[in-house]
Amino acid sequence: MRGSLRTIRTWVARHSPKHPAQVIVLGFAAAILVGTVLLMIPTSKAGPGGATFLEALFTATSAVCVTGLVVVDTPRYWTGEGQVIILALIQVGGFGIMSFASLLGVLLARRLGLRSRILTAVETKSEGFGDVRNVLLGVLRITLVVEAATAVLLGARFFLGYGYGPGEAAWLGIFHSVSSFNNAGFALFSDNLIGYVGDPWICLPISVAVIIGGLGFPVLFELRRHFRYPHRWHMNTKLVLSGTVLLLVSGTVFITAVEWSNPATLGTLRPGERILAGFFQSAMARTAGFNSVDFADVHPVTLLATDMLMFIGGGPAGTAGGLKITTIGVLVFILYTEISGGNAVNIFGKRLPRSAHRQAISIVLLAVGLVLGATMFLLLITDFGLDRILFEVVSAFATVGLSTGITAGIPPAGQAVLILMMFAGRLGPVTLASALALRSRPLIYEYPKERPLIG
């Protein structure tokens, strides 16, 4: 008997996750599995019977990975119970499975073990292990404040401006505030937010919540501490803030200009409403997924520009997806250094370590490979054009949720690919790859250098 127990313990120890990233991957997978089971319960679906496994799995993955892509109409297909489950999955996914579990440990036990500290540090990307408790509590405070403020503004607008009852208006406010801060893009209207395209009291609070969530918690923490002292900001904060402003402005100008005279999108709106709609879509392309115009009717060049915005994404360690502004920013500065003939990559007066070069290049190459592979596969099994397929794949990988309306029409095999893209995009290619590695291999020797011809 003792030998059997010893064998079991040995097997468990040998096959248990060794790398923190592995635990995070398993945590997200477990949350998706639980959400799938809950959404398959007949009471979660409107009408007779329950949701199919693929419908439940796709919706649960989209919610946990805070994407927003759907294969069924959220307000009509799911009951109030199902919508609550989706909202809970969004909140858990946005906050981070390991962060959420560790925060519960802080609140209940008032202490964290070293293992929990390491796991949470990886998920929140905090710079040290000693401040994890304060980081988690700070994340909770920011989450509650932003979501509560957004819910109040939206609920008041739905109640006073559109005649919803107090309870329904409050529910609409809460659901869309959580969905916006977590950059999820789930909406309780069949046309998403197209019906509110010209309403600044709906579009602006959602946009602000999306932008705040997309900045990333390290940036928010630093702004809270040193808002009046920009010279104290770290490189990460400067890159995220400057990149966010640049992408928001350029995206707004480009989308508004291209769609200005398109009668199917902005052409029938008043000038101020067109600018609002252009800004809203520029902000949403940064991984939020709400839409106030129908992307099936936009110009192909708008789709391509939105692909680029989605692929870049928002700030690291936040609720946004994509490759992150910092990754693209590092590549831009590397390119500038090479073109200008510099020897070291300097960003805002600080030198960038070479390990950051390799990490940024690796992330981009892995992401491009995944997107191209998924796009080619979907082109083989569907009749949709390249622009729509690429838009769908980038939206899934960048955990955005914008769509031209083809998600439900993609065959089951294609929807499975989108599920994998959402999962990989939420966790990050490098994190996913490191989770699959059993152990790191120490370098015991180096090969001699040799330079190939470039270009």
XYZ file of C-alpha atoms in Angstrom:
455
model
C 0.000 0.000 0.000
C 2.797 2.409 0.919
C 4.576 1.549 -2.302
C 1.439 2.369 -4.303
C 1.023 5.727 -2.590
C 4.688 6.502 -3.166
C 4.290 5.624 -6.850
C 1.249 7.888 -7.169
C 3.048 10.782 -5.469
C 6.053 10.277 -7.730
C 3.851 10.272 -10.841
C 2.006 13.424 -9.737
C 5.277 15.214 -8.934
C 6.777 14.190 -12.261
C 3.767 15.256 -14.358
C 2.741 18.374 -12.452
C 3.492 21.746 -14.123
C 7.046 22.912 -13.484
C 6.951 26.312 -15.167
C 4.613 29.096 -13.927
C 3.425 29.665 -17.499
C 2.233 26.065 -17.637
C 0.011 26.646 -14.624
C -1.415 29.786 -16.235
C -2.219 27.882 -19.429
C -3.890 25.138 -17.420
C -5.774 27.734 -15.378
C -7.206 29.384 -18.476
C -8.070 25.988 -19.955
C -9.833 24.963 -16.738
C -11.867 28.176 -16.686
C -12.888 27.635 -20.312
C -13.893 24.053 -19.555
C -15.990 25.088 -16.562
C -17.614 27.867 -18.574
C -18.391 25.440 -21.399
C -20.125 23.032 -19.030
C -22.146 25.826 -17.422
C -23.240 27.243 -20.779
C -24.374 23.781 -21.912
C -26.898 23.622 -19.074
C -30.389 24.014 -20.608
C -31.258 26.924 -18.294
C -28.422 28.961 -19.848
C -29.981 28.858 -23.316
C -33.226 30.479 -24.393
C -35.732 28.031 -25.842
C -35.831 24.246 -25.612
C -32.700 22.159 -25.160
C -29.204 23.292 -24.381
C -26.362 24.790 -26.348
C -24.173 22.490 -28.412
C -20.672 21.737 -27.231
C -19.063 23.862 -29.964
C -21.366 26.832 -29.294
C -20.653 26.675 -25.564
C -16.912 26.122 -26.055
C -16.574 28.973 -28.543
C -18.518 31.385 -26.311
C -16.647 30.369 -23.155
C -13.276 30.725 -24.885
C -14.254 34.112 -26.299
C -15.371 35.277 -22.841
C -12.381 33.985 -20.844
C -9.967 35.249 -23.487
C -11.905 38.579 -23.472
C -12.332 38.500 -27.232
C -15.996 39.044 -28.082
C -16.348 36.887 -31.192
C -19.680 35.040 -31.142
C -21.330 32.290 -33.143
C -24.788 32.976 -31.676
C -26.730 36.141 -30.865
C -25.817 36.877 -27.241
C -29.017 38.683 -26.105
C -31.388 36.267 -27.864
C -29.626 32.929 -27.566
C -28.597 33.098 -23.919
C -30.922 33.531 -20.954
C -30.230 35.906 -18.092
C -28.423 33.050 -16.348
C -26.293 32.425 -19.410
C -25.441 36.120 -19.669
C -24.364 36.170 -16.027
C -22.082 33.198 -16.700
C -20.565 35.008 -19.680
C -20.047 38.130 -17.576
C -18.336 36.108 -14.839
C -16.043 34.464 -17.404
C -15.143 37.881 -18.810
C -14.261 39.182 -15.361
C -12.198 36.123 -14.487
C -10.411 36.160 -17.826
C -9.694 39.872 -17.731
C -8.352 39.799 -14.228
C -6.226 36.742 -14.882
C -6.797 33.263 -13.540
C -3.701 33.231 -11.355
C -4.172 36.808 -10.219
C -7.777 36.079 -9.312
C -6.841 32.972 -7.341
C -3.982 34.727 -5.563
C -6.186 37.702 -4.709
C -8.674 35.379 -3.071
C -5.763 34.003 -1.052
C -4.811 37.513 0.025
C -8.323 38.390 1.109
C -8.954 35.117 2.919
C -5.573 34.096 4.328
C -3.925 37.553 4.299
C -0.731 36.011 3.038
C 0.796 34.548 -0.128
C 3.171 31.651 -0.525
C 6.269 31.929 -2.701
C 4.721 29.742 -5.411
C 1.623 31.956 -5.615
C 3.815 35.051 -5.688
C 5.806 33.692 -8.624
C 2.719 32.677 -10.573
C 1.009 35.999 -9.999
C 4.144 37.925 -10.879
C 4.197 36.151 -14.234
C 0.522 36.868 -14.917
C 0.634 40.510 -13.836
C 4.190 40.993 -15.146
C 5.137 42.800 -11.941
C 8.823 43.571 -11.632
C 9.310 41.992 -8.248
C 7.751 39.321 -6.071
C 7.593 41.307 -2.887
C 4.960 43.755 -4.133
C 2.515 41.180 -5.532
C 0.038 41.641 -2.694
C -0.134 45.388 -3.204
C -0.294 44.900 -6.969
C -3.278 42.589 -6.691
C -5.149 44.845 -4.302
C -4.361 47.816 -6.520
C -5.651 45.949 -9.569
C -8.844 45.155 -7.694
C -9.348 48.779 -6.699
C -8.777 50.059 -10.227
C -11.095 47.411 -11.651
C -13.912 48.183 -9.244
C -13.605 51.955 -9.570
C -13.546 52.028 -13.366
C -16.265 49.425 -13.789
C -18.503 51.049 -11.171
C -18.123 54.542 -12.648
C -18.776 53.274 -16.167
C -21.768 51.227 -15.023
C -23.335 54.274 -13.324
C -22.919 56.464 -16.415
C -24.228 53.829 -18.804
C -27.070 52.766 -16.521
C -28.198 56.364 -16.071
C -28.149 56.913 -19.832
C -30.148 53.751 -20.584
C -32.668 54.720 -17.893
C -33.037 58.435 -18.632
C -32.377 58.483 -22.352
C -33.917 55.266 -23.644
C -36.714 54.449 -21.238
C -35.395 51.187 -19.815
C -36.639 50.223 -16.372
C -34.302 50.735 -13.397
C -33.369 47.062 -13.112
C -32.814 46.507 -16.835
C -30.872 49.755 -17.182
C -28.643 48.787 -14.246
C -27.982 45.353 -15.759
C -27.137 46.856 -19.153
C -24.795 49.317 -17.448
C -23.025 46.637 -15.405
C -22.663 44.173 -18.265
C -21.266 46.688 -20.748
C -18.982 48.311 -18.164
C -17.356 44.971 -17.286
C -17.185 44.034 -20.963
C -15.584 47.362 -21.898
C -12.991 47.607 -19.107
C -11.924 44.026 -19.785
C -11.751 44.774 -23.522
C -14.191 41.929 -24.208
C -16.629 43.477 -26.693
C -19.655 41.392 -25.706
C -22.873 43.416 -26.004
C -26.498 42.738 -25.086
C -27.816 44.143 -28.368
C -28.106 42.080 -31.544
C -26.413 44.832 -33.585
C -23.780 45.402 -30.893
C -23.716 49.225 -30.477
C -24.746 50.289 -33.989
C -27.968 51.700 -32.571
C -25.951 54.128 -30.426
C -23.456 55.274 -33.058
C -24.195 58.970 -32.490
C -24.698 58.905 -28.706
C -21.614 60.259 -26.876
C -23.110 59.279 -23.489
C -22.844 55.631 -24.520
C -19.803 55.626 -26.804
C -17.458 57.831 -24.769
C -17.758 56.068 -21.354
C -17.208 52.728 -23.074
C -14.236 54.129 -25.008
C -12.651 55.551 -21.856
C -13.076 52.257 -19.988
C -11.559 50.374 -22.935
C -8.577 52.734 -23.130
C -7.935 52.590 -19.373
C -8.083 48.798 -19.349
C -5.855 48.659 -22.412
C -3.096 50.817 -20.926
C -2.023 48.035 -18.611
C -1.870 47.975 -14.836
C 1.849 48.879 -14.560
C 1.160 52.107 -16.457
C -1.875 52.901 -14.315
C 0.111 52.298 -11.128
C 2.921 54.571 -12.250
C 0.544 57.311 -13.354
C -1.067 57.172 -9.936
C 2.309 57.568 -8.222
C 4.097 59.985 -10.551
C 1.422 61.607 -12.695
C 2.954 65.069 -12.270
C 6.537 63.896 -12.818
C 6.870 62.463 -16.358
C 10.654 62.385 -16.012
C 10.204 59.592 -13.481
C 8.179 57.419 -15.820
C 9.708 54.148 -16.924
C 10.321 53.328 -20.571
C 7.263 51.043 -20.569
C 4.942 53.864 -19.512
C 6.339 56.301 -22.050
C 6.084 53.778 -24.872
C 2.514 52.811 -24.003
C 1.228 56.374 -23.552
C 2.899 57.798 -26.649
C 1.888 54.788 -28.735
C -1.694 54.902 -27.474
C -2.121 58.573 -28.360
C -0.485 58.107 -31.755
C -2.610 55.095 -32.686
C -5.855 56.615 -31.403
C -5.359 59.847 -33.326
C -4.073 58.277 -36.530
C -6.741 55.566 -36.441
C -9.503 58.124 -35.909
C -8.316 60.335 -38.747
C -7.824 57.451 -41.162
C -11.114 55.627 -40.488
C -13.144 58.845 -40.483
C -11.566 60.065 -43.720
C -12.013 56.775 -45.592
C -15.583 56.178 -44.415
C -16.703 59.830 -44.456
C -18.810 59.490 -47.609
C -19.708 55.797 -47.295
C -23.530 55.759 -47.004
C -23.443 52.314 -45.389
C -21.269 53.459 -42.465
C -20.644 57.163 -41.719
C -22.085 58.878 -44.782
C -25.587 59.412 -43.371
C -24.416 60.765 -39.991
C -23.918 64.379 -38.952
C -20.284 65.607 -39.001
C -19.883 65.385 -35.248
C -21.342 61.879 -35.206
C -18.954 60.793 -37.961
C -15.964 61.922 -35.930
C -17.364 60.188 -32.838
C -17.893 56.967 -34.792
C -14.375 57.158 -36.253
C -12.866 57.666 -32.803
C -14.986 54.879 -31.333
C -13.872 52.362 -33.939
C -10.252 53.448 -33.602
C -10.446 52.814 -29.850
C -12.319 49.523 -30.253
C -9.784 48.179 -32.745
C -7.303 48.218 -29.879
C -8.782 44.825 -28.759
C -12.177 45.849 -27.369
C -14.443 44.570 -30.153
C -17.504 46.788 -29.802
C -18.696 48.248 -33.092
C -20.991 51.188 -33.844
C -20.803 50.601 -37.615
C -21.244 47.398 -39.603
C -17.783 46.180 -40.611
C -19.332 44.135 -43.407
C -19.972 47.444 -45.196
C -16.679 49.276 -44.605
C -14.135 49.909 -47.363
C -11.511 47.140 -47.801
C -8.744 49.596 -46.901
C -10.525 50.254 -43.601
C -10.480 46.517 -42.921
C -6.745 46.427 -43.617
C -6.058 49.446 -41.400
C -8.134 47.867 -38.632
C -6.146 44.649 -39.051
C -3.005 46.643 -38.298
C -4.515 48.335 -35.239
C -5.816 45.017 -33.908
C -2.481 43.287 -34.479
C -0.643 45.965 -32.484
C -3.120 45.942 -29.611
C -2.731 47.799 -26.317
C -0.369 47.923 -23.354
C 1.158 44.875 -21.648
C -0.158 43.468 -18.357
C -3.609 44.878 -18.982
C -6.869 43.631 -20.455
C -5.861 44.370 -24.051
C -4.575 41.799 -26.518
C -2.516 42.019 -29.671
C 1.255 42.066 -29.846
C 1.287 45.077 -27.512
C 2.443 48.613 -28.188
C 5.779 48.022 -26.461
C 6.646 45.111 -28.745
C 5.981 47.139 -31.882
C 7.688 50.176 -30.343
C 10.844 48.165 -29.703
C 10.864 46.973 -33.322
C 10.414 50.537 -34.577
C 13.376 51.754 -32.538
C 15.483 48.777 -33.661
C 14.689 49.682 -37.270
C 15.506 53.335 -36.658
C 18.827 52.400 -35.063
C 19.796 50.172 -37.995
C 18.831 52.811 -40.571
C 20.656 55.587 -38.727
C 23.770 53.452 -38.210
C 23.630 53.369 -34.425
C 25.344 50.721 -32.327
C 22.812 50.516 -29.489
C 19.024 50.880 -29.390
C 18.157 53.862 -27.197
C 14.580 54.673 -26.198
C 13.745 57.846 -24.285
C 17.307 58.195 -23.037
C 17.673 54.567 -21.933
C 19.521 51.736 -23.659
C 17.485 48.678 -24.584
C 19.013 45.309 -23.597
C 19.637 42.875 -26.433
C 17.401 40.277 -24.809
C 14.466 42.623 -25.491
C 15.448 42.651 -29.191
C 15.230 38.869 -29.390
C 12.003 38.706 -27.416
C 10.215 41.270 -29.586
C 11.371 39.633 -32.820
C 10.382 36.174 -31.565
C 6.914 37.308 -30.550
C 6.267 38.975 -33.895
C 7.522 36.016 -35.938
C 5.448 33.545 -33.930
C 2.364 35.748 -34.245
C 2.780 36.221 -37.993
C 3.235 32.484 -38.437
C 0.078 31.679 -36.471
C -2.022 34.278 -38.295
C -0.800 33.210 -41.736
C -1.326 29.525 -41.002
C -4.862 30.030 -39.691
C -5.733 32.352 -42.569
C -4.592 29.868 -45.207
C -6.507 27.037 -43.523
C -9.752 29.038 -43.411
C -9.306 30.073 -47.038
C -9.140 26.371 -47.948
C -12.363 25.383 -46.169
C -14.541 28.475 -46.770
C -15.694 30.601 -49.684
C -15.079 33.935 -47.953
C -12.539 36.362 -49.403
C -9.046 37.002 -48.098
C -9.917 40.386 -46.567
C -12.725 38.939 -44.437
C -10.838 35.807 -43.415
C -7.718 37.774 -42.460
C -9.865 40.225 -40.488
C -11.510 37.342 -38.595
C -8.217 35.600 -37.807
C -6.443 38.757 -36.655
C -9.475 39.664 -34.543
C -9.367 36.246 -32.876
C -5.604 36.199 -32.317
C -5.538 39.788 -31.013
C -8.571 38.982 -28.801
C -10.523 41.883 -30.304
C -13.874 40.446 -31.338
C -14.621 42.634 -34.351
C -16.136 40.716 -37.249
C -17.638 41.231 -40.679
C -20.391 38.822 -39.674
C -18.921 35.572 -40.969
C -18.110 33.872 -37.650
C -21.287 31.778 -37.480
C -20.915 30.789 -41.151
C -17.436 29.322 -40.727
C -17.415 25.481 -40.639
C -16.845 23.742 -37.280
C -13.208 22.998 -38.142
C -12.647 26.704 -38.836
C -14.350 27.702 -35.596
C -12.053 25.297 -33.757
C -9.085 27.083 -35.323
C -10.475 30.427 -34.135
C -10.819 28.976 -30.631
C -7.146 28.013 -30.683
C -6.226 31.461 -32.007
C -8.124 33.186 -29.186
C -6.469 30.939 -26.613
C -2.979 31.462 -28.035
C -3.544 35.190 -28.490
C -4.699 35.735 -24.917
C -1.778 33.869 -23.390
C 0.789 35.145 -25.848
C 2.889 33.067 -28.236
C 5.988 33.189 -26.058
C 4.084 32.280 -22.887
C 2.371 29.416 -24.658
C 5.659 28.148 -26.073
C 7.386 28.333 -22.696
C 4.487 26.475 -21.106
C 5.054 23.580 -23.502
C 8.772 23.393 -22.726
C 9.523 20.834 -20.035
C 12.736 22.412 -18.899
C 15.223 25.075 -19.904
C 18.462 23.925 -21.508
C 21.592 25.546 -20.058
C 24.178 26.791 -22.541
C 27.414 24.838 -22.022
C 29.233 25.922 -25.187
C 29.036 28.422 -28.056
C 29.655 28.028 -31.768
C 32.068 30.310 -33.633
C 30.542 33.396 -35.223
C 29.849 33.668 -38.946
C 27.795 36.285 -40.771
C 25.536 35.442 -43.763
C 24.697 37.916 -46.509
C 21.634 39.970 -45.556
C 19.402 41.355 -48.293
